[in-house]
Amino acid sequence: MHIQKELIQATSEYFEDTIDQLKLLEASKKYKAILHKISSQKIDTEEGRIDIENKNGKSLGTFWAGLCLDDILRTRQFIKGIDNAIKDLKKRNTIHVLYAGTGPFATLILPIMLRYSNKNISYTLLEINPFTFNILENVITALELEDYDITLVKDDATRYVIDPKNKPDIIISETMQSALAKEQQVPIFLNLMRQVSQDTVFIPEKIALHLALKKAGTPDGRFLKQDYTDIEKIFEVSKASMFDSYLSEKQGDEIEVFSKKKTIIKEMDSKTASYLLLNTYIQVYDDVKIDVNESGLTTPLILRQIPNDIKSTITIDTQYVISSEPRLAYQIILNATEV
Ligand SMILES: C[S@@+](CC[C@H](N)C(=O)[O-])C[C@H]1O[C@@H](n2cnc3c(N)ncnc32)[C@H](O)[C@@H]1O
Protein backbone atom coordinates (compact mmCIF):
# COMPACT_ATOMS: atom_id res chain seq x y z
CA MET A 1 0.00 0.00 0.00
CA HIS A 2 1.24 3.52 -0.72
CA ILE A 3 2.70 5.07 2.40
CA GLN A 4 0.32 8.07 2.33
CA LYS A 5 -2.72 5.77 2.23
CA GLU A 6 -1.27 3.64 4.99
CA LEU A 7 -0.83 6.68 7.21
CA ILE A 8 -4.35 7.96 6.48
CA GLN A 9 -5.84 4.59 7.39
CA ALA A 10 -3.74 4.17 10.51
CA THR A 11 -4.77 7.57 11.89
CA SER A 12 -8.49 7.53 11.10
CA GLU A 13 -9.46 6.92 14.75
CA TYR A 14 -8.12 10.36 15.75
CA PHE A 15 -10.91 11.96 13.68
CA GLU A 16 -13.84 10.03 15.17
CA ASP A 17 -16.25 12.12 17.23
CA THR A 18 -16.31 9.76 20.19
CA ILE A 19 -13.22 8.79 22.11
CA ASP A 20 -12.48 5.06 22.30
CA GLN A 21 -9.30 4.61 24.35
CA LEU A 22 -8.58 1.09 23.08
CA LYS A 23 -8.99 2.01 19.42
CA LEU A 24 -6.86 5.13 19.98
CA LEU A 25 -4.14 3.00 21.53
CA GLU A 26 -4.15 0.72 18.47
CA ALA A 27 -4.11 3.74 16.14
CA SER A 28 -1.19 5.34 17.95
CA LYS A 29 0.84 2.11 17.76
CA LYS A 30 0.27 1.87 14.01
CA TYR A 31 0.94 5.58 13.47
CA LYS A 32 4.18 5.37 15.44
CA ALA A 33 5.37 2.27 13.58
CA ILE A 34 4.90 4.03 10.23
CA LEU A 35 6.73 7.15 11.41
CA HIS A 36 9.69 5.17 12.73
CA LYS A 37 9.81 3.12 9.51
CA ILE A 38 9.96 6.17 7.24
CA SER A 39 12.21 8.34 9.39
CA SER A 40 15.15 6.08 8.54
CA GLN A 41 17.20 7.09 11.56
CA LYS A 42 17.34 5.73 15.11
CA ILE A 43 16.33 8.33 17.68
CA ASP A 44 16.75 6.20 20.80
CA THR A 45 20.42 7.18 20.98
CA GLU A 46 22.57 9.39 23.17
CA GLU A 47 22.26 12.26 20.71
CA GLY A 48 18.50 11.76 20.52
CA ARG A 49 18.14 12.14 24.28
CA ILE A 50 19.90 15.49 24.62
CA ASP A 51 17.60 18.40 25.47
CA ILE A 52 18.58 21.88 24.31
CA GLU A 53 18.90 24.30 27.23
CA ASN A 54 17.95 27.87 26.29
CA LYS A 55 17.88 30.92 28.50
CA ASN A 56 14.08 30.94 28.33
CA GLY A 57 13.42 27.22 28.77
CA LYS A 58 14.41 23.87 27.34
CA SER A 59 13.59 22.16 24.05
CA LEU A 60 13.10 18.41 24.30
CA GLY A 61 15.60 16.04 22.72
CA THR A 62 14.48 14.14 19.61
CA PHE A 63 13.68 10.88 21.38
CA TRP A 64 11.56 12.62 24.05
CA ALA A 65 9.75 14.74 21.46
CA GLY A 66 8.93 11.57 19.49
CA LEU A 67 7.50 9.96 22.63
CA CYS A 68 4.84 12.68 22.96
CA LEU A 69 2.76 10.72 20.42
CA ASP A 70 2.18 8.09 23.14
CA ASP A 71 0.24 10.59 25.27
CA ILE A 72 -2.84 9.28 23.55
CA LEU A 73 -5.54 11.71 24.59
CA ARG A 74 -3.21 14.69 24.06
CA THR A 75 -2.42 13.56 20.52
CA ARG A 76 -6.08 12.89 19.72
CA GLN A 77 -7.31 16.21 21.11
CA PHE A 78 -4.69 18.25 19.26
CA ILE A 79 -5.30 16.48 15.93
CA LYS A 80 -9.07 16.80 16.34
CA GLY A 81 -8.80 20.44 17.45
CA ILE A 82 -6.52 21.43 14.56
CA ASP A 83 -8.82 19.64 12.11
CA ASN A 84 -11.86 21.50 13.48
CA ALA A 85 -10.01 24.82 13.25
CA ILE A 86 -9.11 24.18 9.60
CA LYS A 87 -12.73 23.26 8.83
CA ASP A 88 -13.91 26.49 10.48
CA LEU A 89 -11.54 28.53 8.28
CA LYS A 90 -12.42 26.65 5.09
CA LYS A 91 -14.29 29.69 3.75
CA ARG A 92 -10.95 31.47 3.33
CA ASN A 93 -9.35 31.02 -0.09
CA THR A 94 -6.08 29.97 1.44
CA ILE A 95 -4.98 28.86 4.90
CA HIS A 96 -1.45 29.14 6.22
CA VAL A 97 -0.60 26.89 9.17
CA LEU A 98 2.52 27.54 11.24
CA TYR A 99 3.55 24.60 13.43
CA ALA A 100 6.19 25.68 15.96
CA GLY A 101 8.08 22.76 17.51
CA THR A 102 7.19 19.88 15.21
CA GLY A 103 9.35 17.21 16.83
CA PRO A 104 10.86 14.62 14.45
CA PHE A 105 7.50 13.61 12.94
CA ALA A 106 5.27 16.71 12.79
CA THR A 107 2.95 14.33 14.66
CA LEU A 108 0.02 16.68 15.10
CA ILE A 109 -0.29 17.82 11.48
CA LEU A 110 0.68 14.90 9.18
CA PRO A 111 -2.65 13.04 9.47
CA ILE A 112 -4.46 16.29 8.67
CA MET A 113 -2.17 17.33 5.83
CA LEU A 114 -2.80 14.08 3.99
CA ARG A 115 -6.57 14.39 4.34
CA TYR A 116 -6.85 17.78 2.66
CA SER A 117 -6.10 18.65 -0.93
CA ASN A 118 -2.71 20.20 -1.45
CA LYS A 119 -4.20 23.21 -3.20
CA ASN A 120 -5.11 25.87 -0.67
CA ILE A 121 -3.33 25.06 2.59
CA SER A 122 0.31 25.97 3.12
CA TYR A 123 2.42 24.81 6.03
CA THR A 124 5.45 26.25 7.77
CA LEU A 125 7.09 23.62 9.97
CA LEU A 126 9.46 25.12 12.49
CA GLU A 127 11.86 23.16 14.69
CA ILE A 128 14.87 24.27 16.76
CA ASN A 129 16.69 20.96 17.27
CA PRO A 130 19.05 20.15 14.32
CA PHE A 131 18.90 16.36 14.82
CA THR A 132 15.10 16.46 15.10
CA PHE A 133 14.96 18.71 12.04
CA ASN A 134 17.00 16.23 9.93
CA ILE A 135 14.56 13.49 10.78
CA LEU A 136 11.62 15.73 9.97
CA GLU A 137 13.16 16.31 6.53
CA ASN A 138 13.48 12.53 6.05
CA VAL A 139 9.84 12.00 7.01
CA ILE A 140 8.55 14.68 4.64
CA THR A 141 10.69 13.28 1.81
CA ALA A 142 9.59 9.69 2.46
CA LEU A 143 5.95 10.71 2.34
CA GLU A 144 6.47 12.18 -1.15
CA LEU A 145 4.80 15.46 -0.32
CA GLU A 146 6.39 17.43 -3.18
CA ASP A 147 2.99 18.68 -4.36
CA TYR A 148 2.24 20.20 -0.98
CA ASP A 149 3.18 23.74 -0.04
CA ILE A 150 5.49 22.96 2.90
CA THR A 151 8.30 25.18 4.14
CA LEU A 152 10.70 23.63 6.62
CA VAL A 153 12.46 26.10 8.90
CA LYS A 154 15.22 25.29 11.39
CA ASP A 155 14.87 28.15 13.87
CA ASP A 156 14.00 29.16 17.42
CA ALA A 157 10.27 29.91 17.66
CA THR A 158 10.88 32.31 20.56
CA ARG A 159 12.75 34.56 18.12
CA TYR A 160 11.34 33.54 14.75
CA VAL A 161 10.28 36.48 12.59
CA ILE A 162 7.03 35.95 10.68
CA ASP A 163 6.99 37.22 7.10
CA PRO A 164 4.47 40.11 7.28
CA LYS A 165 3.33 39.25 3.72
CA ASN A 166 2.58 35.65 4.65
CA LYS A 167 1.10 35.68 8.12
CA PRO A 168 -0.29 32.39 9.44
CA ASP A 169 -4.03 31.86 9.98
CA ILE A 170 -3.41 29.06 12.47
CA ILE A 171 -0.44 28.75 14.83
CA ILE A 172 0.13 25.44 16.60
CA SER A 173 2.61 24.73 19.36
CA GLU A 174 2.70 21.99 21.95
CA THR A 175 5.89 22.83 23.77
CA MET A 176 4.65 22.47 27.31
CA GLN A 177 4.63 20.30 30.40
CA SER A 178 2.05 20.37 33.18
CA ALA A 179 2.00 23.65 35.13
CA LEU A 180 3.75 25.25 32.11
CA ALA A 181 7.07 24.20 33.65
CA LYS A 182 10.47 23.92 31.98
CA GLU A 183 9.61 24.18 28.26
CA GLN A 184 9.03 27.25 26.08
CA GLN A 185 5.29 27.35 25.38
CA VAL A 186 4.88 30.80 26.90
CA PRO A 187 7.83 32.61 25.24
CA ILE A 188 6.98 30.91 21.92
CA PHE A 189 3.35 32.06 22.01
CA LEU A 190 4.30 35.55 23.17
CA ASN A 191 6.77 35.97 20.30
CA LEU A 192 4.26 34.74 17.72
CA MET A 193 1.25 36.59 19.18
CA ARG A 194 3.19 39.85 18.95
CA GLN A 195 3.47 39.46 15.18
CA VAL A 196 -0.05 38.54 14.12
CA SER A 197 -3.53 39.99 14.31
CA GLN A 198 -6.31 39.13 16.76
CA ASP A 199 -8.06 36.78 14.32
CA THR A 200 -5.16 34.30 14.12
CA VAL A 201 -6.15 31.00 15.71
CA PHE A 202 -3.70 29.75 18.34
CA ILE A 203 -3.74 26.06 19.22
CA PRO A 204 -4.03 25.50 22.11
CA GLU A 205 -6.47 28.39 22.41
CA LYS A 206 -6.12 28.58 26.15
CA ILE A 207 -3.93 27.10 28.88
CA ALA A 208 -5.00 27.94 32.42
CA LEU A 209 -3.34 27.26 35.76
CA HIS A 210 -5.64 27.03 38.79
CA LEU A 211 -4.88 26.68 42.47
CA ALA A 212 -6.96 23.85 43.89
CA LEU A 213 -7.51 21.86 47.08
CA LYS A 214 -7.55 18.09 47.17
CA LYS A 215 -10.42 16.94 49.35
CA ALA A 216 -9.50 15.17 52.58
CA GLY A 217 -10.25 11.45 52.57
CA THR A 218 -9.86 11.01 48.80
CA PRO A 219 -7.21 8.47 47.74
CA ASP A 220 -3.70 9.89 47.26
CA GLY A 221 -2.74 10.08 43.60
CA ARG A 222 -6.36 9.98 42.40
CA PHE A 223 -7.58 13.14 40.72
CA LEU A 224 -11.16 12.56 39.67
CA LYS A 225 -13.38 15.64 39.39
CA GLN A 226 -14.91 14.91 42.79
CA ASP A 227 -11.47 14.71 44.43
CA TYR A 228 -10.53 18.40 44.21
CA THR A 229 -12.02 21.88 44.27
CA ASP A 230 -10.56 24.68 42.19
CA ILE A 231 -9.95 27.87 44.15
CA GLU A 232 -8.77 30.44 41.64
CA LYS A 233 -7.28 30.81 38.18
CA ILE A 234 -3.85 32.35 38.61
CA PHE A 235 -2.35 32.35 35.11
CA GLU A 236 -3.70 32.07 31.59
CA VAL A 237 -2.04 31.83 28.20
CA SER A 238 -4.46 32.89 25.50
CA LYS A 239 -4.86 35.66 22.98
CA ALA A 240 -7.47 37.30 25.20
CA SER A 241 -5.25 37.38 28.28
CA MET A 242 -2.02 38.23 26.48
CA PHE A 243 -3.01 40.75 23.85
CA ASP A 244 -3.78 43.62 26.20
CA SER A 245 -1.19 43.00 28.88
CA TYR A 246 1.98 41.60 27.43
CA LEU A 247 2.19 42.16 23.73
CA SER A 248 3.70 45.62 23.66
CA GLU A 249 7.04 45.99 21.91
CA LYS A 250 9.85 44.22 23.72
CA GLN A 251 13.32 45.74 24.00
CA GLY A 252 15.92 43.33 22.57
CA ASP A 253 16.45 40.35 24.85
CA GLU A 254 14.23 41.71 27.63
CA ILE A 255 12.17 38.96 29.28
CA GLU A 256 8.49 39.48 30.10
CA VAL A 257 7.54 40.10 33.70
CA PHE A 258 4.10 38.75 34.56
CA SER A 259 1.97 40.26 37.28
CA LYS A 260 2.02 38.79 40.79
CA LYS A 261 -1.10 37.32 42.29
CA LYS A 262 -2.14 36.85 45.91
CA THR A 263 -4.67 34.17 46.85
CA ILE A 264 -6.04 33.89 50.37
CA ILE A 265 -7.86 30.75 51.52
CA LYS A 266 -9.85 31.65 54.60
CA GLU A 267 -10.50 29.47 57.62
CA MET A 268 -8.52 26.59 56.26
CA ASP A 269 -9.50 23.28 57.79
CA SER A 270 -7.43 20.12 57.38
CA LYS A 271 -10.62 18.08 57.79
CA THR A 272 -11.78 19.31 54.40
CA ALA A 273 -8.54 19.45 52.39
CA SER A 274 -5.37 17.40 52.32
CA TYR A 275 -3.20 19.05 49.65
CA LEU A 276 -2.80 22.35 47.88
CA LEU A 277 -2.59 21.65 44.12
CA LEU A 278 -1.78 23.41 40.89
CA ASN A 279 -4.14 22.24 38.13
CA THR A 280 -3.54 22.70 34.40
CA TYR A 281 -6.46 23.01 31.96
CA ILE A 282 -6.03 23.06 28.19
CA GLN A 283 -8.60 24.28 25.70
CA VAL A 284 -7.16 22.96 22.46
CA TYR A 285 -9.79 24.49 20.19
CA ASP A 286 -13.38 25.41 20.98
CA ASP A 287 -15.00 22.42 22.75
CA VAL A 288 -11.95 20.17 22.32
CA LYS A 289 -10.27 20.24 25.72
CA ILE A 290 -7.85 18.33 27.94
CA ASP A 291 -9.07 18.17 31.50
CA VAL A 292 -7.03 17.72 34.68
CA ASN A 293 -5.06 14.45 34.67
CA GLU A 294 -6.33 13.34 31.25
CA SER A 295 -2.81 13.72 29.82
CA GLY A 296 0.74 14.12 31.06
CA LEU A 297 0.31 17.80 30.18
CA THR A 298 -2.40 18.22 32.82
CA THR A 299 -1.06 16.13 35.71
CA PRO A 300 -1.82 18.07 38.91
CA LEU A 301 1.22 19.40 40.75
CA ILE A 302 1.14 18.99 44.53
CA LEU A 303 2.33 22.26 46.04
CA ARG A 304 1.97 21.36 49.71
CA GLN A 305 0.33 19.02 52.18
CA ILE A 306 -2.14 20.80 54.42
CA PRO A 307 -0.91 20.29 58.01
CA ASN A 308 -3.26 18.57 60.46
CA ASP A 309 -3.11 21.36 63.00
CA ILE A 310 -3.86 24.22 60.63
CA LYS A 311 -6.38 26.68 62.02
CA SER A 312 -5.95 29.90 60.13
CA THR A 313 -5.78 31.18 56.57
CA ILE A 314 -3.32 30.21 53.85
CA THR A 315 -1.84 32.92 51.65
CA ILE A 316 -0.32 31.94 48.31
CA ASP A 317 1.74 34.43 46.31
CA THR A 318 2.23 33.37 42.70
CA GLN A 319 3.94 34.72 39.61
CA TYR A 320 4.75 33.02 36.31
CA VAL A 321 8.45 33.42 35.55
CA ILE A 322 10.31 32.91 32.28
CA SER A 323 13.91 31.85 32.90
CA SER A 324 16.17 28.95 31.91
CA GLU A 325 13.55 26.92 33.80
CA PRO A 326 10.17 28.61 33.28
CA ARG A 327 7.66 27.89 36.03
CA LEU A 328 4.97 29.23 38.26
CA ALA A 329 6.95 30.63 41.21
CA TYR A 330 5.02 30.48 44.48
CA GLN A 331 5.31 31.19 48.15
CA ILE A 332 2.89 29.69 50.67
CA ILE A 333 2.34 31.39 54.01
CA LEU A 334 0.61 29.35 56.77
CA ASN A 335 -0.14 30.85 60.18
CA ALA A 336 2.34 33.60 59.41
CA THR A 337 5.09 30.98 58.89
CA GLU A 338 6.60 31.04 55.43
CA VAL A 339 7.27 27.70 53.71
C1 LIG B 1 6.97 18.49 23.37
S1 LIG B 1 7.74 18.23 21.80
C2 LIG B 1 6.29 17.98 20.81
C3 LIG B 1 6.56 17.36 19.48
C4 LIG B 1 5.35 17.29 18.55
N1 LIG B 1 4.92 18.63 18.18
C5 LIG B 1 4.19 16.60 19.20
O1 LIG B 1 3.29 17.28 19.65
O2 LIG B 1 4.18 15.37 19.27
C6 LIG B 1 8.24 19.86 21.41
C7 LIG B 1 9.09 20.04 20.19
O3 LIG B 1 9.25 21.44 20.03
C8 LIG B 1 10.60 21.75 19.76
N2 LIG B 1 10.87 23.08 20.31
C9 LIG B 1 10.94 23.42 21.61
N3 LIG B 1 11.26 24.72 21.75
C10 LIG B 1 11.35 25.22 20.49
C11 LIG B 1 11.64 26.50 19.97
N4 LIG B 1 11.94 27.51 20.77
N5 LIG B 1 11.64 26.67 18.64
C12 LIG B 1 11.35 25.62 17.80
N6 LIG B 1 11.10 24.38 18.23
C13 LIG B 1 11.09 24.18 19.57
C14 LIG B 1 11.40 20.69 20.49
O4 LIG B 1 12.70 20.56 19.94
C15 LIG B 1 10.51 19.47 20.28
O5 LIG B 1 10.84 18.84 19.08
XYZ file of N, CA, C and O and ligand atoms in Angstrom, residues 59-60 65 68 74 99 101-103 107-108 127-129 155-158 174-175 183-184 188, ligand 1:
119
model
N 14.255 22.809 25.194
C 13.593 22.158 24.053
C 13.927 20.677 24.150
O 15.100 20.301 24.260
N 12.904 19.847 24.084
C 13.100 18.411 24.297
C 13.983 17.781 23.224
O 13.890 18.125 22.047
N 10.788 14.070 22.266
C 9.749 14.741 21.463
C 8.930 13.692 20.693
O 7.709 13.804 20.565
N 6.081 11.946 22.647
C 4.835 12.685 22.956
C 3.628 12.031 22.283
O 2.501 12.108 22.774
N -3.826 13.440 24.540
C -3.210 14.686 24.063
C -3.166 14.708 22.538
O -3.623 15.632 21.874
N 3.436 25.608 12.363
C 3.546 24.603 13.435
C 4.923 24.805 14.070
O 5.950 24.484 13.465
N 7.663 23.874 16.665
C 8.083 22.761 17.514
C 7.435 21.474 17.047
O 6.594 20.888 17.715
N 7.845 21.026 15.856
C 7.186 19.877 15.214
C 7.594 18.540 15.810
O 6.887 17.551 15.632
N 8.788 18.514 16.484
C 9.345 17.212 16.828
C 9.812 16.530 15.545
O 9.722 17.116 14.449
N 4.008 15.276 14.254
C 2.951 14.334 14.657
C 1.532 14.895 14.562
O 0.609 14.189 14.157
N 1.378 16.147 14.957
C 0.021 16.676 15.097
C -0.578 17.156 13.781
O -1.778 17.401 13.702
N 11.282 24.026 13.647
C 11.858 23.155 14.693
C 13.263 23.659 15.014
O 14.044 23.962 14.120
N 13.579 23.692 16.306
C 14.866 24.268 16.756
C 16.001 23.242 16.774
O 17.159 23.581 16.570
N 15.662 21.967 17.010
C 16.688 20.956 17.271
C 17.210 20.395 15.935
O 16.446 19.808 15.164
N 14.738 26.860 13.180
C 14.872 28.148 13.871
C 14.257 28.044 15.266
O 13.536 27.089 15.579
N 14.530 29.071 16.057
C 14.000 29.158 17.417
C 12.680 29.940 17.375
O 12.658 31.116 17.020
N 11.598 29.270 17.756
C 10.274 29.908 17.658
C 10.104 31.067 18.639
O 9.184 31.861 18.498
N 10.992 31.173 19.638
C 10.877 32.314 20.555
C 11.469 33.577 19.925
O 11.333 34.670 20.464
N 2.836 22.762 20.715
C 2.702 21.985 21.947
C 4.109 21.815 22.457
O 4.804 20.878 22.111
N 4.539 22.821 23.218
C 5.895 22.830 23.769
C 5.755 23.073 25.270
O 6.299 24.036 25.816
N 9.507 23.966 29.705
C 9.606 24.178 28.260
C 9.159 25.601 27.868
O 8.832 26.404 28.735
N 9.116 25.865 26.556
C 9.030 27.253 26.085
C 7.681 27.687 25.533
O 7.601 28.645 24.769
N 7.282 31.154 23.340
C 6.979 30.911 21.920
C 5.680 31.628 21.548
O 5.616 32.385 20.572
C 6.969 18.487 23.369
S 7.740 18.226 21.800
C 6.292 17.985 20.807
C 6.559 17.357 19.482
C 5.347 17.291 18.548
N 4.917 18.629 18.182
C 4.192 16.596 19.197
O 3.292 17.285 19.649
O 4.184 15.373 19.272
C 8.236 19.862 21.411
C 9.094 20.042 20.192
O 9.254 21.443 20.029
C 10.601 21.748 19.764
N 10.868 23.084 20.309
C 10.944 23.415 21.611
N 11.263 24.719 21.750
C 11.355 25.217 20.492
C 11.644 26.496 19.970
N 11.941 27.507 20.769
N 11.641 26.666 18.637
C 11.351 25.620 17.796
N 11.101 24.384 18.232
C 11.086 24.175 19.566
C 11.399 20.686 20.487
O 12.698 20.562 19.942
C 10.507 19.469 20.281
O 10.837 18.839 19.083
